[in-house]
mmCIF file of N, CA and C in Angstrom:
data_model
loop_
_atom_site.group_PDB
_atom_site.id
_atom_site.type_symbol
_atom_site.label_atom_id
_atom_site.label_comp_id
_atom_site.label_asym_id
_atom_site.label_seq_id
_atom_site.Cartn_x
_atom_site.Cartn_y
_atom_site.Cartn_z
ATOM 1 N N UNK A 134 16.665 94.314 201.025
ATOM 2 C CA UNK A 134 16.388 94.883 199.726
ATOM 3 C C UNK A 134 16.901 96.317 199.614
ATOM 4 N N UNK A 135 16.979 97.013 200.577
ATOM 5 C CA UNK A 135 17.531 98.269 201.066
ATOM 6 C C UNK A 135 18.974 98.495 200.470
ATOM 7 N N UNK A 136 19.695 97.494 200.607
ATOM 8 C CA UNK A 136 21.057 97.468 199.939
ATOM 9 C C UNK A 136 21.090 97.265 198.724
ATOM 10 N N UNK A 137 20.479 96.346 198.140
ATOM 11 C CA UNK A 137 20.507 96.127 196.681
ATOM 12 C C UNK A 137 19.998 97.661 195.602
ATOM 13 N N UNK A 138 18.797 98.226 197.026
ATOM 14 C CA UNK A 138 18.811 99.156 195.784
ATOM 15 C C UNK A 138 19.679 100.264 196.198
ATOM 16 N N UNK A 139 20.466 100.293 196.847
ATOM 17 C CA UNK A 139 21.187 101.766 197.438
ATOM 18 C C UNK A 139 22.193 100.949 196.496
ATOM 19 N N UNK A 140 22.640 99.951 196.054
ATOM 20 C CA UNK A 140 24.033 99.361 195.406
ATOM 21 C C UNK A 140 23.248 99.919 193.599
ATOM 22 N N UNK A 141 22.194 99.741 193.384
ATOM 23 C CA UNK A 141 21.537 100.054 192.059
ATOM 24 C C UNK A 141 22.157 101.600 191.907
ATOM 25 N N UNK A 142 21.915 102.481 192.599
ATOM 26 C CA UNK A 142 21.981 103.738 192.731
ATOM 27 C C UNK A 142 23.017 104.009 192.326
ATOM 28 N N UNK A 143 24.349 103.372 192.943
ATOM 29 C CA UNK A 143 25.753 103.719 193.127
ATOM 30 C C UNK A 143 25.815 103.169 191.463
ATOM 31 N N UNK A 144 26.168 101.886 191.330
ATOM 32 C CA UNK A 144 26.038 101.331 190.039
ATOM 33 C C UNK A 144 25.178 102.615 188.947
ATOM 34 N N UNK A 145 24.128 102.882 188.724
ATOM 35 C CA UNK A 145 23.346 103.618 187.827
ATOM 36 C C UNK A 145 24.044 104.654 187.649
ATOM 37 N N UNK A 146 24.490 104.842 188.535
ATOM 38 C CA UNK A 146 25.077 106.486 188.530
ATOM 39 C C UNK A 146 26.828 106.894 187.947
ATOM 40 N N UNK A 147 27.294 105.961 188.311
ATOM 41 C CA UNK A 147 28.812 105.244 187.740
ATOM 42 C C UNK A 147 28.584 104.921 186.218
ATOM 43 N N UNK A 148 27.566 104.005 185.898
ATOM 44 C CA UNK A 148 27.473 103.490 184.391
ATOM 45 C C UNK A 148 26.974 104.965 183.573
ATOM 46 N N UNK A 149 25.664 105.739 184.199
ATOM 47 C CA UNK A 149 25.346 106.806 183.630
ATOM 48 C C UNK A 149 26.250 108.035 183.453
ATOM 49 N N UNK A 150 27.085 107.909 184.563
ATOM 50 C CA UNK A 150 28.299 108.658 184.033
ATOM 51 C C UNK A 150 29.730 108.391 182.511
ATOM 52 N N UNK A 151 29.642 107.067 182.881
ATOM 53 C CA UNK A 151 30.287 106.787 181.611
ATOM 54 C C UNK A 151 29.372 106.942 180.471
ATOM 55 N N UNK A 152 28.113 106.417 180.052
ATOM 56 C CA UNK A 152 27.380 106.728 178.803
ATOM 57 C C UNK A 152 27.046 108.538 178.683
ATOM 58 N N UNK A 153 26.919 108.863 179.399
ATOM 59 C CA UNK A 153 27.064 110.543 179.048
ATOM 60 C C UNK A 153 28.899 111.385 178.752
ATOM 61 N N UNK A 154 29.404 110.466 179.499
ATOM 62 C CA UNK A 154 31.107 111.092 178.839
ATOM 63 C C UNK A 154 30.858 110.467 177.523
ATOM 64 N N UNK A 155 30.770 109.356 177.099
ATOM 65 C CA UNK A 155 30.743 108.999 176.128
ATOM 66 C C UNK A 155 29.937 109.392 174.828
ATOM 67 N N UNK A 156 29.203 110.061 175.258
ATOM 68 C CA UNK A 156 27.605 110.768 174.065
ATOM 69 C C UNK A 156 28.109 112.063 174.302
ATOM 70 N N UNK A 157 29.105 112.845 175.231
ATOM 71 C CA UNK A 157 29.890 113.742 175.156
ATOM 72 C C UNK A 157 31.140 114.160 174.262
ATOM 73 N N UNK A 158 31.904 112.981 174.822
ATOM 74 C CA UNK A 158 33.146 113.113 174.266
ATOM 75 C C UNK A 158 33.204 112.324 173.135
ATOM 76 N N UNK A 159 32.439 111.151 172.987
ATOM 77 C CA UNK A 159 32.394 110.779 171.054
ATOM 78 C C UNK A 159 33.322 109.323 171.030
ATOM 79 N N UNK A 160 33.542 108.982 171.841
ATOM 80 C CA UNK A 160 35.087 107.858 172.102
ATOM 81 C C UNK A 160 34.255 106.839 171.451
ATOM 82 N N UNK A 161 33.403 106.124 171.558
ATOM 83 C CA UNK A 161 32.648 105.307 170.791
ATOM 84 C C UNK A 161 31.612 105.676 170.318
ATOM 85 N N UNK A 162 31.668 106.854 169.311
ATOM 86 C CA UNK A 162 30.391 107.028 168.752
ATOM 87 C C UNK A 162 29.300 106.119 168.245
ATOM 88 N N UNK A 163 29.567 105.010 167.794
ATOM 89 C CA UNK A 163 28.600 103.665 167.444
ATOM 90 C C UNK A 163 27.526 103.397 168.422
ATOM 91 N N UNK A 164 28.212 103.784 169.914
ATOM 92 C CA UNK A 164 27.744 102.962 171.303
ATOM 93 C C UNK A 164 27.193 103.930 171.365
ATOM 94 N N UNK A 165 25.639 104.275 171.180
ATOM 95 C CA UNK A 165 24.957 105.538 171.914
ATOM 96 C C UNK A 165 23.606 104.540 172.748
ATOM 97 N N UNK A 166 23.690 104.176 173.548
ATOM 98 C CA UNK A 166 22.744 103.221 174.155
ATOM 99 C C UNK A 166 21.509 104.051 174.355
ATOM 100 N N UNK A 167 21.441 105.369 174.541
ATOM 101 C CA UNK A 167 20.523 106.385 174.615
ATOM 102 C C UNK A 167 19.693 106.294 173.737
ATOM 103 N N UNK A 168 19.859 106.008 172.518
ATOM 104 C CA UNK A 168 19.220 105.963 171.135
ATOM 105 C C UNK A 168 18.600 104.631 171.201
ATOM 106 N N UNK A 169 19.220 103.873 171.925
ATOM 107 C CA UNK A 169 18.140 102.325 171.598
ATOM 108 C C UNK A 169 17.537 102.586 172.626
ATOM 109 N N UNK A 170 17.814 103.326 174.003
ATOM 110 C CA UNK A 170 16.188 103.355 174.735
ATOM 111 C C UNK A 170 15.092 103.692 174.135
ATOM 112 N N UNK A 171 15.280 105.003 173.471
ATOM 113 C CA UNK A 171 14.580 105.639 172.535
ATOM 114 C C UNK A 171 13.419 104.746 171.925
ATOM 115 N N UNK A 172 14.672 103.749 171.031
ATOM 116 C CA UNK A 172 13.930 102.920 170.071
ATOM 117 C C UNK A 172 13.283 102.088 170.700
ATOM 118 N N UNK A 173 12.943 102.308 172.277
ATOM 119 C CA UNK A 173 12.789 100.592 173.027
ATOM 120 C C UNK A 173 11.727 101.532 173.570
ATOM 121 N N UNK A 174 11.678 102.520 174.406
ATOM 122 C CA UNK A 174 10.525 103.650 174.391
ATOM 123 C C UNK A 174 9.360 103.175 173.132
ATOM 124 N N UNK A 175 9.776 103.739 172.289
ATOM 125 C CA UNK A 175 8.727 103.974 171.006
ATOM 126 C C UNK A 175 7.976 102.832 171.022
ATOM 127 N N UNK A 176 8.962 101.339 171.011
ATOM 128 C CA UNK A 176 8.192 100.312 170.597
ATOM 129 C C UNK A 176 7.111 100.006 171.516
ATOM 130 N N UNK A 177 7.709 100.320 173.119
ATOM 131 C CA UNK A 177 6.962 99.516 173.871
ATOM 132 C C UNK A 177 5.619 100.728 174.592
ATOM 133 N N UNK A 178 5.527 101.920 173.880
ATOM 134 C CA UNK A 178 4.340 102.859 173.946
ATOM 135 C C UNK A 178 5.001 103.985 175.068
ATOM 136 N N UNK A 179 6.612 104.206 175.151
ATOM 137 C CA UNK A 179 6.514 104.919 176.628
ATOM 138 C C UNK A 179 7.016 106.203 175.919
ATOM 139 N N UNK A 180 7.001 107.488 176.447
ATOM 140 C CA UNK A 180 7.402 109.144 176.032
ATOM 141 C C UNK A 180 9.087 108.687 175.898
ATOM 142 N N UNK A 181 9.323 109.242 174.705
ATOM 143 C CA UNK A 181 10.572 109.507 174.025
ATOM 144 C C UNK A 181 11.425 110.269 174.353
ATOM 145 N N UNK A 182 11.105 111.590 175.345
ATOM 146 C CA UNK A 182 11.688 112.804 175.906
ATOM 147 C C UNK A 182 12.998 112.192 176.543
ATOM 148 N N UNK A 183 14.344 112.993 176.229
ATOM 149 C CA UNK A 183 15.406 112.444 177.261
ATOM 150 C C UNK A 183 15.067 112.271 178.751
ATOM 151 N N UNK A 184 14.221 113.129 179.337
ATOM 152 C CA UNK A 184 13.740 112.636 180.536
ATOM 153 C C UNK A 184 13.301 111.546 180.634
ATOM 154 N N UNK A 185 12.637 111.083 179.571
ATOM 155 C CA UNK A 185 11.895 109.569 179.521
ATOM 156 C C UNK A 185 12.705 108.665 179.287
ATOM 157 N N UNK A 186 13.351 108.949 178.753
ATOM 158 C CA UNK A 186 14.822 107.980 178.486
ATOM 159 C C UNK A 186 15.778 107.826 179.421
ATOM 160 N N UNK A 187 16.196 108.541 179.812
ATOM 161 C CA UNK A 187 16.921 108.738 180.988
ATOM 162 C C UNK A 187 16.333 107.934 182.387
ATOM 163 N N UNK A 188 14.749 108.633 182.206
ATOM 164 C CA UNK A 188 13.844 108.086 183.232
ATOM 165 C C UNK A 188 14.037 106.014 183.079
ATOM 166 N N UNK A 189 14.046 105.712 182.078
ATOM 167 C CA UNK A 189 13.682 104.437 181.733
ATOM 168 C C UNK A 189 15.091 103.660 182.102
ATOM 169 N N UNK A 190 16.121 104.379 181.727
ATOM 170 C CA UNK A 190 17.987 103.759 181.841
ATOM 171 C C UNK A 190 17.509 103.659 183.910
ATOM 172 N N UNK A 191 17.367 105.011 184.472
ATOM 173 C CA UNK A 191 17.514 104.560 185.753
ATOM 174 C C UNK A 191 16.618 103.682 186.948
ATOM 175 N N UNK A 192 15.600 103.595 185.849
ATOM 176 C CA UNK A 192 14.542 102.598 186.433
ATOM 177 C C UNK A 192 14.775 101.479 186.454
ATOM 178 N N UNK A 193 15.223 100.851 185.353
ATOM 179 C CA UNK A 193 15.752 99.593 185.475
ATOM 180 C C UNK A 193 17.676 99.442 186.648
ATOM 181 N N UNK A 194 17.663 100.368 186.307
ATOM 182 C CA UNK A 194 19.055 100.228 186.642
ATOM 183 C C UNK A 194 19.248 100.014 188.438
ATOM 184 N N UNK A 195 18.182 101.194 188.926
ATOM 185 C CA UNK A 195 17.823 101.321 190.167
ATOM 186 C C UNK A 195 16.629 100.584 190.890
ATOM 187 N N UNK A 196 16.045 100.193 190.258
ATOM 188 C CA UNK A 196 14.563 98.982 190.642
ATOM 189 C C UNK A 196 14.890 97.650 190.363
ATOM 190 N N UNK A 197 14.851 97.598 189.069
ATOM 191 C CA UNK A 197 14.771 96.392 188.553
ATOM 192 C C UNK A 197 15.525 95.465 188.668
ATOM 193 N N UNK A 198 16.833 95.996 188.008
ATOM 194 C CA UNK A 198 18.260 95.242 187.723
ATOM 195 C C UNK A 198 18.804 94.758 189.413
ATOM 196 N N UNK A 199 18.712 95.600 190.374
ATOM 197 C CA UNK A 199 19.126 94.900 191.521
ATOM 198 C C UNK A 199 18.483 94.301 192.372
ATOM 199 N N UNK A 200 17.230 94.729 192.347
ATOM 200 C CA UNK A 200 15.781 93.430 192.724
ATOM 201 C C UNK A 200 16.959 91.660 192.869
ATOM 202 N N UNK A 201 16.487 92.138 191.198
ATOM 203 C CA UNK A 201 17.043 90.642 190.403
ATOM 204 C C UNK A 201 18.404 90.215 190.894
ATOM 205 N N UNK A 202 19.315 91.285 191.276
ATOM 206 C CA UNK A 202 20.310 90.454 191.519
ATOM 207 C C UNK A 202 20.593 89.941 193.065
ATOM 208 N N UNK A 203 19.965 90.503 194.285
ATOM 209 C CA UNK A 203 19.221 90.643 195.371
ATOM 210 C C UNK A 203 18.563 89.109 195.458
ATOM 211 N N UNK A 204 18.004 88.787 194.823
ATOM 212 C CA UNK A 204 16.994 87.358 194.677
ATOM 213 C C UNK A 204 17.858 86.303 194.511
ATOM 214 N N UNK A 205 18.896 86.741 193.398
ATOM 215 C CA UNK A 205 20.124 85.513 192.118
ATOM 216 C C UNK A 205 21.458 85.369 193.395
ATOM 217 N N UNK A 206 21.369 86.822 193.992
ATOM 218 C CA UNK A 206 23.330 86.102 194.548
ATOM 219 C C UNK A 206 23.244 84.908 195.508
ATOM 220 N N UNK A 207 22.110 84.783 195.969
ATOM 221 C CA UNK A 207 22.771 83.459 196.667
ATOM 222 C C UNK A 207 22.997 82.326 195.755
ATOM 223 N N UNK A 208 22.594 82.489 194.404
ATOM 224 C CA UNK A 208 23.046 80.952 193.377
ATOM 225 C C UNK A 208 24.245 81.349 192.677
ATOM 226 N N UNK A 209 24.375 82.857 192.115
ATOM 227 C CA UNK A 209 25.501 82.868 191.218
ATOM 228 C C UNK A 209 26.394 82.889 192.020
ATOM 229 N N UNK A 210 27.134 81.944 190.793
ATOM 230 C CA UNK A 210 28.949 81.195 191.730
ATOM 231 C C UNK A 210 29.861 82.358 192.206
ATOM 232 N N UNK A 211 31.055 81.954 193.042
ATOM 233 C CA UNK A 211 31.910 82.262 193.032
ATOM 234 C C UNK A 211 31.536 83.540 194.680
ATOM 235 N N UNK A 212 32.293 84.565 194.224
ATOM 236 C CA UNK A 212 32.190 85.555 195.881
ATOM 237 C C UNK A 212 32.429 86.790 195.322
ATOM 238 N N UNK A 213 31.697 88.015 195.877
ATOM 239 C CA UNK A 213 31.425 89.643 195.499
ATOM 240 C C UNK A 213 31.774 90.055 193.977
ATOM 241 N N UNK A 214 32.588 89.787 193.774
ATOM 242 C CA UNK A 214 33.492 90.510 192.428
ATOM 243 C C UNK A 214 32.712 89.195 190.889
ATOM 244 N N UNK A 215 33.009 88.018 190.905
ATOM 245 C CA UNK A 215 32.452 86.740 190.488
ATOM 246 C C UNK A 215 31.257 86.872 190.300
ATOM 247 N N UNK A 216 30.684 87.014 191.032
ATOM 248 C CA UNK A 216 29.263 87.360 191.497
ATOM 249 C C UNK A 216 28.494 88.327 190.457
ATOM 250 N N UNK A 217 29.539 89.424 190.643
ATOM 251 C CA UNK A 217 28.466 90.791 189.633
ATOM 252 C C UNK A 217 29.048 90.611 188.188
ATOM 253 N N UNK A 218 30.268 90.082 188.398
ATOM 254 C CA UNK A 218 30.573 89.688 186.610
ATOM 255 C C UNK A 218 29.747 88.883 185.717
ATOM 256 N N UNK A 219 29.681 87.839 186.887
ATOM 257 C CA UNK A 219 28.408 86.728 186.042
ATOM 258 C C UNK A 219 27.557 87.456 186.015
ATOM 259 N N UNK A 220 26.845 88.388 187.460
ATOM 260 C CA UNK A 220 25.484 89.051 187.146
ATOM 261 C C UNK A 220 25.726 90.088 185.601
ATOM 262 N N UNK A 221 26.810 90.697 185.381
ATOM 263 C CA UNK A 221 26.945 91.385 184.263
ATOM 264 C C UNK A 221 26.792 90.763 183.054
ATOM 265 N N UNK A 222 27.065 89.197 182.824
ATOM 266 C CA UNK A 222 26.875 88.691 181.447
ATOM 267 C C UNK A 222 25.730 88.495 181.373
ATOM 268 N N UNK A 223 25.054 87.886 182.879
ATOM 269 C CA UNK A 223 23.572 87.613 182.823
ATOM 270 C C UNK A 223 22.962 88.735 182.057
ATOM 271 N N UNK A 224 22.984 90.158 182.593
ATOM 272 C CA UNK A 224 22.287 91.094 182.124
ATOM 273 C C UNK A 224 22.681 91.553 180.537
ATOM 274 N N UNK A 225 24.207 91.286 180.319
ATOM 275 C CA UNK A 225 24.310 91.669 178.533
ATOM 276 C C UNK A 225 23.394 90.621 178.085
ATOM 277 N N UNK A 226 23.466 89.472 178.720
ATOM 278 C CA UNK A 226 23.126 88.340 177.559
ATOM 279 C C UNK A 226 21.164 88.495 177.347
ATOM 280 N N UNK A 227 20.268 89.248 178.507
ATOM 281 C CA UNK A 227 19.390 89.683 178.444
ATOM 282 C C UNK A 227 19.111 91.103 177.615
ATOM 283 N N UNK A 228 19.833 91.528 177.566
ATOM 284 C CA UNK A 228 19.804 92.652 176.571
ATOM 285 C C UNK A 228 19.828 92.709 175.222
ATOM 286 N N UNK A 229 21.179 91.623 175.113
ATOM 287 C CA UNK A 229 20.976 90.926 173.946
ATOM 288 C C UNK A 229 20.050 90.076 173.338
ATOM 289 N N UNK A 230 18.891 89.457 173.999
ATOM 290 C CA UNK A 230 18.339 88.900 173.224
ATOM 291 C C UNK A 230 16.777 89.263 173.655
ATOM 292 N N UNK A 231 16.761 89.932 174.633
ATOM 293 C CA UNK A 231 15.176 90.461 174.765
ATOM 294 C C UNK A 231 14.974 91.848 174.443
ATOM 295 N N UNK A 232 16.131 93.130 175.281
ATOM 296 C CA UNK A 232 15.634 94.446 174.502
ATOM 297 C C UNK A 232 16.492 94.477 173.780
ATOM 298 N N UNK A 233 17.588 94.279 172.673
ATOM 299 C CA UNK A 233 17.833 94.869 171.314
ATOM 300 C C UNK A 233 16.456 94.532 170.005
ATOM 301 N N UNK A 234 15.959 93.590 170.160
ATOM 302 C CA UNK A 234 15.216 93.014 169.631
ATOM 303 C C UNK A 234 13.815 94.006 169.401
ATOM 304 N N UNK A 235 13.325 94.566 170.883
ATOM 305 C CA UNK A 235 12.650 95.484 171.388
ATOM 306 C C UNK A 235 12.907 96.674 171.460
ATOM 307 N N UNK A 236 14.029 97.234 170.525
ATOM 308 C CA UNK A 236 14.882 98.317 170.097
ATOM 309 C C UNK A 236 14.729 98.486 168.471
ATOM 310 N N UNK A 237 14.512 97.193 167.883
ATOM 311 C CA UNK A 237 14.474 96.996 166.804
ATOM 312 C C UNK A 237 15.883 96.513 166.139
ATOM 313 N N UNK A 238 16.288 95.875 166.537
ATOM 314 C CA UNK A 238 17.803 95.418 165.677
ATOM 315 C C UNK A 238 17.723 93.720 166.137
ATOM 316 N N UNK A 239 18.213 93.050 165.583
ATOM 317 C CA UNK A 239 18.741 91.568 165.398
ATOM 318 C C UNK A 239 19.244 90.784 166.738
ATOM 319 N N UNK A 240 18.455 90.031 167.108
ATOM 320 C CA UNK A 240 19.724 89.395 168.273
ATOM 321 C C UNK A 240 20.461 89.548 168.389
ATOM 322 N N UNK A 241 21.473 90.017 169.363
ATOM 323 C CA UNK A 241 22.857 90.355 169.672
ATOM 324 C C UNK A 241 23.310 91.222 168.868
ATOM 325 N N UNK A 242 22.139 92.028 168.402
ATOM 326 C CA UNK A 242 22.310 93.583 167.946
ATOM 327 C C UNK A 242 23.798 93.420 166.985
ATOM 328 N N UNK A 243 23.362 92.119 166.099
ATOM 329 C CA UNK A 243 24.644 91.704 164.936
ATOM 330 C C UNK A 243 24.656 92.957 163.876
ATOM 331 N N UNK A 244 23.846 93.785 163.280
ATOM 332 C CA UNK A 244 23.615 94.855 162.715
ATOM 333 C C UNK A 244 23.976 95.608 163.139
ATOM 334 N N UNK A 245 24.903 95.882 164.468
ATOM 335 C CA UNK A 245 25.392 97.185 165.205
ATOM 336 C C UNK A 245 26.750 97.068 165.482
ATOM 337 N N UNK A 246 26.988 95.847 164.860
ATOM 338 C CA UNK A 246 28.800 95.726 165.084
ATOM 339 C C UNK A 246 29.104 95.239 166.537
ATOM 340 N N UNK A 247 30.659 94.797 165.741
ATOM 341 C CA UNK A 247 31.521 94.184 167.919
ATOM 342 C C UNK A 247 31.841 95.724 168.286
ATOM 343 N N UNK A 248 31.998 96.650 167.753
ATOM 344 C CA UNK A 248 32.240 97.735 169.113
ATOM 345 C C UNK A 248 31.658 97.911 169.599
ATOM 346 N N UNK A 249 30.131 98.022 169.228
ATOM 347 C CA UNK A 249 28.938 97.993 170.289
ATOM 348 C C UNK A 249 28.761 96.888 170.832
ATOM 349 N N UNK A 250 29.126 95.616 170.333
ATOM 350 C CA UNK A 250 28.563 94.234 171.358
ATOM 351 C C UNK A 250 29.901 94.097 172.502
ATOM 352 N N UNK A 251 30.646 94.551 171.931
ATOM 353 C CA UNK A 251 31.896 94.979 172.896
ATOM 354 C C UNK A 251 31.722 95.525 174.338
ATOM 355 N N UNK A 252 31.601 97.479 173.793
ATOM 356 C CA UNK A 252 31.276 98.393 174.641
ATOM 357 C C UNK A 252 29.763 98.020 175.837
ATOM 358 N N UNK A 253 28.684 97.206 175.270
ATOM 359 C CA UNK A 253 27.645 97.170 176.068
ATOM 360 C C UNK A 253 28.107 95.904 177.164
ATOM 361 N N UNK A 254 28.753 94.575 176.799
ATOM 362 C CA UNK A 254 29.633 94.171 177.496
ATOM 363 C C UNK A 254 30.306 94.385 178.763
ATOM 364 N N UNK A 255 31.290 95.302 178.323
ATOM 365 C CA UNK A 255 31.640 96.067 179.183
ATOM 366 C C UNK A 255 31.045 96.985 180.346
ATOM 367 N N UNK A 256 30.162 97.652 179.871
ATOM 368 C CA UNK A 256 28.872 98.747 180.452
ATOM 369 C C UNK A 256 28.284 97.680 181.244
ATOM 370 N N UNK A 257 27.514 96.837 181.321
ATOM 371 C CA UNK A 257 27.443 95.519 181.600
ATOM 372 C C UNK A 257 28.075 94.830 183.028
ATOM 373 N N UNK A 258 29.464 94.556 182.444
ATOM 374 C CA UNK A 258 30.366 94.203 183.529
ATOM 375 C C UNK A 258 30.973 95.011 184.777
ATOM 376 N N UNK A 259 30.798 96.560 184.469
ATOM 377 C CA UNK A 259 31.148 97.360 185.084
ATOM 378 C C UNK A 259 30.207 97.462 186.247
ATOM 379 N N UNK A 260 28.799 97.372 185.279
ATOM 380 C CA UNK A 260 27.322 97.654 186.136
ATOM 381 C C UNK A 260 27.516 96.347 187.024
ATOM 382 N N UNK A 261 27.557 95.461 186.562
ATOM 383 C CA UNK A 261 27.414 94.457 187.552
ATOM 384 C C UNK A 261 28.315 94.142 188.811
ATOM 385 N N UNK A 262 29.596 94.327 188.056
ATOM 386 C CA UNK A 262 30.821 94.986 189.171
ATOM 387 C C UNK A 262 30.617 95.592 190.623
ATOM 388 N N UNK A 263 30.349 96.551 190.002
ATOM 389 C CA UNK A 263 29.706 97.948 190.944
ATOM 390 C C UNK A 263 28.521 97.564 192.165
ATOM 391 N N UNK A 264 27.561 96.790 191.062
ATOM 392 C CA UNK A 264 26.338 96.310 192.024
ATOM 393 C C UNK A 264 26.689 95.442 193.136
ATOM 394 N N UNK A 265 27.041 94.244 192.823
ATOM 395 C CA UNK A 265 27.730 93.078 193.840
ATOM 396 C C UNK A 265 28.922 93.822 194.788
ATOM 397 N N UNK A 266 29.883 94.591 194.957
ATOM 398 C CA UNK A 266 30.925 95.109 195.550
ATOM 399 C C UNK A 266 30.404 96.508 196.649
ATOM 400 N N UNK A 267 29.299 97.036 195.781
ATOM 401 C CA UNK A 267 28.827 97.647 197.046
ATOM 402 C C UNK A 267 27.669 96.877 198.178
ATOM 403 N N UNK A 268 26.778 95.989 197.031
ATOM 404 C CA UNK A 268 26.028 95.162 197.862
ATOM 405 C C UNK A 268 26.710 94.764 198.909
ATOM 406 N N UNK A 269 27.672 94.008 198.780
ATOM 407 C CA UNK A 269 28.576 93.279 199.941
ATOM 408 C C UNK A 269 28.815 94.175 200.943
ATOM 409 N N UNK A 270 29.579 95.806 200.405
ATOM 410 C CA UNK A 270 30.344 96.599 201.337
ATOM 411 C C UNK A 270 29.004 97.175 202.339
ATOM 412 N N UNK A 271 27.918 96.746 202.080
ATOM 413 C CA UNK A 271 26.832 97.086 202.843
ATOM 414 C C UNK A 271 26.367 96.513 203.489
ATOM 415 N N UNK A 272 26.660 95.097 203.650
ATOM 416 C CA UNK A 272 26.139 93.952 204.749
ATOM 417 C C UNK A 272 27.067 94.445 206.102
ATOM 418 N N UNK A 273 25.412 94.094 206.924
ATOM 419 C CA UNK A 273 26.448 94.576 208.350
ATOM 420 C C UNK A 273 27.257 93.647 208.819
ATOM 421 N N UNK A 274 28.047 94.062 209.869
ATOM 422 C CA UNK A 274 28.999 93.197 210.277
ATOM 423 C C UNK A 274 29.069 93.080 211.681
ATOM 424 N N UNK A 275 28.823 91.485 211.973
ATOM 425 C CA UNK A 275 28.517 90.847 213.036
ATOM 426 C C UNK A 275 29.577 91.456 214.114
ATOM 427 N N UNK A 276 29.585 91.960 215.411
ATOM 428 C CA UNK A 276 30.588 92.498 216.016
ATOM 429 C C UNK A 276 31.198 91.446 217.015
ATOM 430 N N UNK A 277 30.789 90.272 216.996
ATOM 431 C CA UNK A 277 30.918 89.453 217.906
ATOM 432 C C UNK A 277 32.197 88.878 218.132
#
């Protein structure tokens, strides 16, 4: 479990770097995922403060999200790279239909446009990427 969450870390920190260039530099202004924690904060009773928000992006990102994928890789198909892609749709396709909802917007956050169902996609695939490729690069290796 040690790896999965040291792979969360690496992952969280890679994706959180892109959503802050991005709430920086403006490249997809539509995509502010920061703002639906917010809205996902409020609903579900937790402090709104960017710390709290922030707090909430790396909790899942670093606890939760690789728990889960820690438990899933021995079923999802394919090998390292395969692996975190599927784990990446797994997780858009959970986002999409449990917290946008819990954000306040429409299944598959249809009210927010394809650049955002796009961009989170992506954010998504990257995260999952990241997770599975270091998971792996962290299994020890038999010297035999």
């Amino acid at each position: 479990m040690v790896r999965a969450l040291f792979a969360g870390v690496v992952a969280t920190a890679i994706v959180s770097a892109l959503l802050y260039v991005n709430l920086r530099m403006g490249f997809l202004p539509q995509v502010d995922l920061l703002k639906e924690v917010t809205s996902f904060n409020v609903r579900v009773g937790l402090p709104t403060s960017n710390r709290a928000v922030w707090g909430t992006h790396v909790v899942l990102g670093v606890l939760v999200f690789p728990v889960i994928f820690a438990l899933l890789c021995f079923i999802l198909p394919g090998r390292t790279l395969s692996q975190g892609l599927t784990y990446g749709v797994i997780l858009w396709l959970a986002m999409m239909t449990a917290f946008m909802p819990l954000a306040g917007h429409e299944m598959f956050a249809r009210d927010l446009g394809l650049v955002f169902l796009g961009a989170t996609l992506g954010f998504c695939l990257v995260y999952g990427a990241l997770l599975a490729i270091t998971y792996v690069a962290l299994t020890p290796v038999d010297d035999d």
